[in-house]
CSV table of C-alpha atoms in Angstrom, one decimal:
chain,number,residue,atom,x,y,z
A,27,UNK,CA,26.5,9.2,-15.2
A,28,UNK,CA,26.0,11.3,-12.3
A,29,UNK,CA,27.7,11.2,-9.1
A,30,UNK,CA,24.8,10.3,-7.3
A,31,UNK,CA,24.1,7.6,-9.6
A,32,UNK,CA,27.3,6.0,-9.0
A,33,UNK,CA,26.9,6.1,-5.7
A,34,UNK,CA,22.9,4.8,-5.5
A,35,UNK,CA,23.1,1.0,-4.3
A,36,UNK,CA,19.5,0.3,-4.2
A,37,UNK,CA,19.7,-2.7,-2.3
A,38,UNK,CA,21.1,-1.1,0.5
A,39,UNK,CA,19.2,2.1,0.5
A,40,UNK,CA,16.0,-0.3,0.4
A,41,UNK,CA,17.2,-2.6,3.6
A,42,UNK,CA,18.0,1.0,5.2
A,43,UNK,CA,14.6,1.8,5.3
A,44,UNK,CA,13.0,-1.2,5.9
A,45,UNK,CA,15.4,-1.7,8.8
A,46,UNK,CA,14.3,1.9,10.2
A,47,UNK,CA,11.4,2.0,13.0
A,48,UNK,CA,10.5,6.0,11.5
A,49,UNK,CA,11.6,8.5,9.5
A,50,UNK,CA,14.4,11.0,10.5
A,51,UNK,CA,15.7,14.5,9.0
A,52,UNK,CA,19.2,12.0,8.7
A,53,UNK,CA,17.3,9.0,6.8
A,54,UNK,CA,15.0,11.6,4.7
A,55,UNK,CA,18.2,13.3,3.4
A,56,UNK,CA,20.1,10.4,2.4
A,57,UNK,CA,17.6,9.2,0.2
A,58,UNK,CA,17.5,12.4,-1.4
A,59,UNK,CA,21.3,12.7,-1.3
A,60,UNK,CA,21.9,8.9,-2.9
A,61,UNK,CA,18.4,8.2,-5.0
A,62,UNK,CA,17.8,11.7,-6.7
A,63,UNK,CA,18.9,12.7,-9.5
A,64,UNK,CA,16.7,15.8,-10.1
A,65,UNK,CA,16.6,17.5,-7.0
A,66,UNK,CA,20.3,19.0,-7.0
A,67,UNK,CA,19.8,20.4,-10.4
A,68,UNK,CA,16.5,22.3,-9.7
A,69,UNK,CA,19.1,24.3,-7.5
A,70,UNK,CA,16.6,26.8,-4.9
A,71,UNK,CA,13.7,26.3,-7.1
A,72,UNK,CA,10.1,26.9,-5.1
A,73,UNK,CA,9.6,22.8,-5.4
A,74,UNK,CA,12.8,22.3,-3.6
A,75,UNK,CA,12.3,25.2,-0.5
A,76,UNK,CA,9.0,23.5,-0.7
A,77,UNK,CA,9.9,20.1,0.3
A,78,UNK,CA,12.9,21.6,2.8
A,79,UNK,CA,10.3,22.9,4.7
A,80,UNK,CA,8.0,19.7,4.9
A,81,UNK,CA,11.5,18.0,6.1
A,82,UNK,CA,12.0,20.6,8.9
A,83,UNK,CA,8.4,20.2,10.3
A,84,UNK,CA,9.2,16.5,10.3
A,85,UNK,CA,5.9,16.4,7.7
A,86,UNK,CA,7.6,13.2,6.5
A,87,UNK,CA,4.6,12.2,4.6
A,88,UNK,CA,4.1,15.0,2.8
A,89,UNK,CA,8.1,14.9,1.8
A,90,UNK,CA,8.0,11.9,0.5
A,91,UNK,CA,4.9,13.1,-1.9
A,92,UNK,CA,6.9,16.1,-2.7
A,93,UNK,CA,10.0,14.3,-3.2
A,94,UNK,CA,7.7,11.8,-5.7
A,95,UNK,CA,6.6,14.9,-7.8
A,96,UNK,CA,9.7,16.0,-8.2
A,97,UNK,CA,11.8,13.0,-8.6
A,98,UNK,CA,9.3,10.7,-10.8
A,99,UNK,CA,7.1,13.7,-12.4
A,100,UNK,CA,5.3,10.5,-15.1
A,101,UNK,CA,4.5,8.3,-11.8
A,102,UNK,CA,1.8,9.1,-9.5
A,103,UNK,CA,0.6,7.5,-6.3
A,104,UNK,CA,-1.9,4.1,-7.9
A,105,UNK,CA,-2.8,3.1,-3.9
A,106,UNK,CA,-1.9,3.6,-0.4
A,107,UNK,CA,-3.6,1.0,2.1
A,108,UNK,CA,-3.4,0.1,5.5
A,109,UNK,CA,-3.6,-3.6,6.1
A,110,UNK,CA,-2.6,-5.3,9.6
A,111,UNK,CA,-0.1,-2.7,10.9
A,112,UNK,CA,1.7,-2.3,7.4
A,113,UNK,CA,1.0,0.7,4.7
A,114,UNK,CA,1.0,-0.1,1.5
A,115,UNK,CA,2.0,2.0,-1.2
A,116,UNK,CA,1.9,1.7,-4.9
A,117,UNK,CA,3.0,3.8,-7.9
A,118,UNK,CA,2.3,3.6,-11.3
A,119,UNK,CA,2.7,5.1,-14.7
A,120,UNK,CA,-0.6,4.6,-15.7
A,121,UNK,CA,-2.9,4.8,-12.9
A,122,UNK,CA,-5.9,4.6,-15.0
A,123,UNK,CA,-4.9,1.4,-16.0
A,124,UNK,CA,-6.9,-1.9,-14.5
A,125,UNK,CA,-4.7,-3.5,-11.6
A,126,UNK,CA,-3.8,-7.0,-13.3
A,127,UNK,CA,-2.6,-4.6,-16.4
A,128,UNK,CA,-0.7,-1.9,-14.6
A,129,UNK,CA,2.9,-2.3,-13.8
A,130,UNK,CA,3.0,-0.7,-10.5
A,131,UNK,CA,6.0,-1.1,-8.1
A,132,UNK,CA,5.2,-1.2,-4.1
A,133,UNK,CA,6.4,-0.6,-1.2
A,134,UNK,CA,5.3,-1.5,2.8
A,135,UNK,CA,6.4,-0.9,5.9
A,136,UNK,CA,4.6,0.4,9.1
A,137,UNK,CA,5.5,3.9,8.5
A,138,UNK,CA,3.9,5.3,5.9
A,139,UNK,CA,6.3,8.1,4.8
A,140,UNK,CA,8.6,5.2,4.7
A,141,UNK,CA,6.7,3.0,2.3
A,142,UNK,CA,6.3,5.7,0.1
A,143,UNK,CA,10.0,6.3,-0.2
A,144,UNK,CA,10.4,2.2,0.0
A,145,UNK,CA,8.5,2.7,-3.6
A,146,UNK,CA,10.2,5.7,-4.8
A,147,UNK,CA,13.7,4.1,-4.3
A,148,UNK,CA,12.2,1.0,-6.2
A,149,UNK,CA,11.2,2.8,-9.3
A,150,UNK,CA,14.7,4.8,-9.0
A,151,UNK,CA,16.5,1.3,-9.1
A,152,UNK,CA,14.3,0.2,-12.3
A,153,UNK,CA,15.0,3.8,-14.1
A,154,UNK,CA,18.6,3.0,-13.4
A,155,UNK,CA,18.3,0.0,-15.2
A,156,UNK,CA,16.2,0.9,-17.5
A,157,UNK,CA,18.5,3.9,-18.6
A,158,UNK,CA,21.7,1.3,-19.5
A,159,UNK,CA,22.2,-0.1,-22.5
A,160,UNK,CA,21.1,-3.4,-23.5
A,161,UNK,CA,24.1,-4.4,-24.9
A,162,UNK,CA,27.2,-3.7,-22.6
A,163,UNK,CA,29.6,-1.0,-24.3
A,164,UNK,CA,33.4,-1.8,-24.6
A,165,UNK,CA,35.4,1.1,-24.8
A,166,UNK,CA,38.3,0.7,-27.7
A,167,UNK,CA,41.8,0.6,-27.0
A,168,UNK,CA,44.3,0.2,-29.1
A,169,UNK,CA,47.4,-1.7,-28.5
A,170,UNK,CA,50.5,0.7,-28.5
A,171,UNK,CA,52.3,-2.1,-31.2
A,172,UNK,CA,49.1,-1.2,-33.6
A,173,UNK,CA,50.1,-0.2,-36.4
A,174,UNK,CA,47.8,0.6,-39.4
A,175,UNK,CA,48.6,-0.7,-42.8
A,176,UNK,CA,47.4,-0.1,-45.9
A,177,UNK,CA,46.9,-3.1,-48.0
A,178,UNK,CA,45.3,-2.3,-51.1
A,179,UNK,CA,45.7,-4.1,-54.3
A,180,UNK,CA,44.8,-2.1,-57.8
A,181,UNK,CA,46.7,-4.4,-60.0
């Protein structure tokens, strides 16, 4: 597991956002620095200038689309909507998909570029999840009085 991964607390990246009144350089990097898992490896790749620039015009919107494609490349945007002073965003897997069918995870909040990332950090939390085992592993250890014996009987 990654060092971001170990360090990625979902619920409190989620209540930082929700808790923020807009996005900020500060808030835009620590999502990327504590809920991406791609984006350091693609070192100074064209996608990752790409979205450094959309942070340093403040183009928060179009970050956290960028950040998306990079981070969740088999999700896409389902819906974005504005409904009494709240954008709401949703992203699927299978947009095609009818909307009682479609698993789609959403996020809200009166900033859009925030309830895009709201979303993002959602689906990073289930792909966390989704990535352990289903049964928890026990690492061996052997007790230092251990000894093995052989106890075989050809007689």
């Amino acid at each position: 597991m990654t060092a971001a991964l170990r360090q990625y607390d979902p619920p409190s990246l989620g209540k930082r956002l929700g808790n923020a009144h807009a996005m900020t350089r500060v808030l835009m990097l620590e999502v990327i620095d504590h809920a991406c898992r791609r984006f350091p490896s693609l070192g100074q790749s064209a996608r990752t200038a790409r979205l450094m620039r959309l942070i340093d015009a403040e183009a928060w919107t179009d970050a956290a689309l960028a950040l998306i494609e990079i981070e969740l490349p088999l999700w896409q945007v389902r819906r974005i909507a504005y409904d009494e002073g709240e954008w709401h965003c949703a992203l699927s897997r299978e947009r095609e998909l009818p909307d009682w069918l479609d698993a789609a995870v959403e996020g809200c909040h009166s900033d859009l570029a925030i309830a895009l990332l709201s979303a993002f950090v959602e689906v990073q939390a289930l792909e966390v999840e989704s990535s352990r085992p289903s049964v928890p592993s026990v690492r061996q250890t052997l007790d230092p009085l251990y000894v093995p014996a052989a106890c075989e009987n050809f007689g």
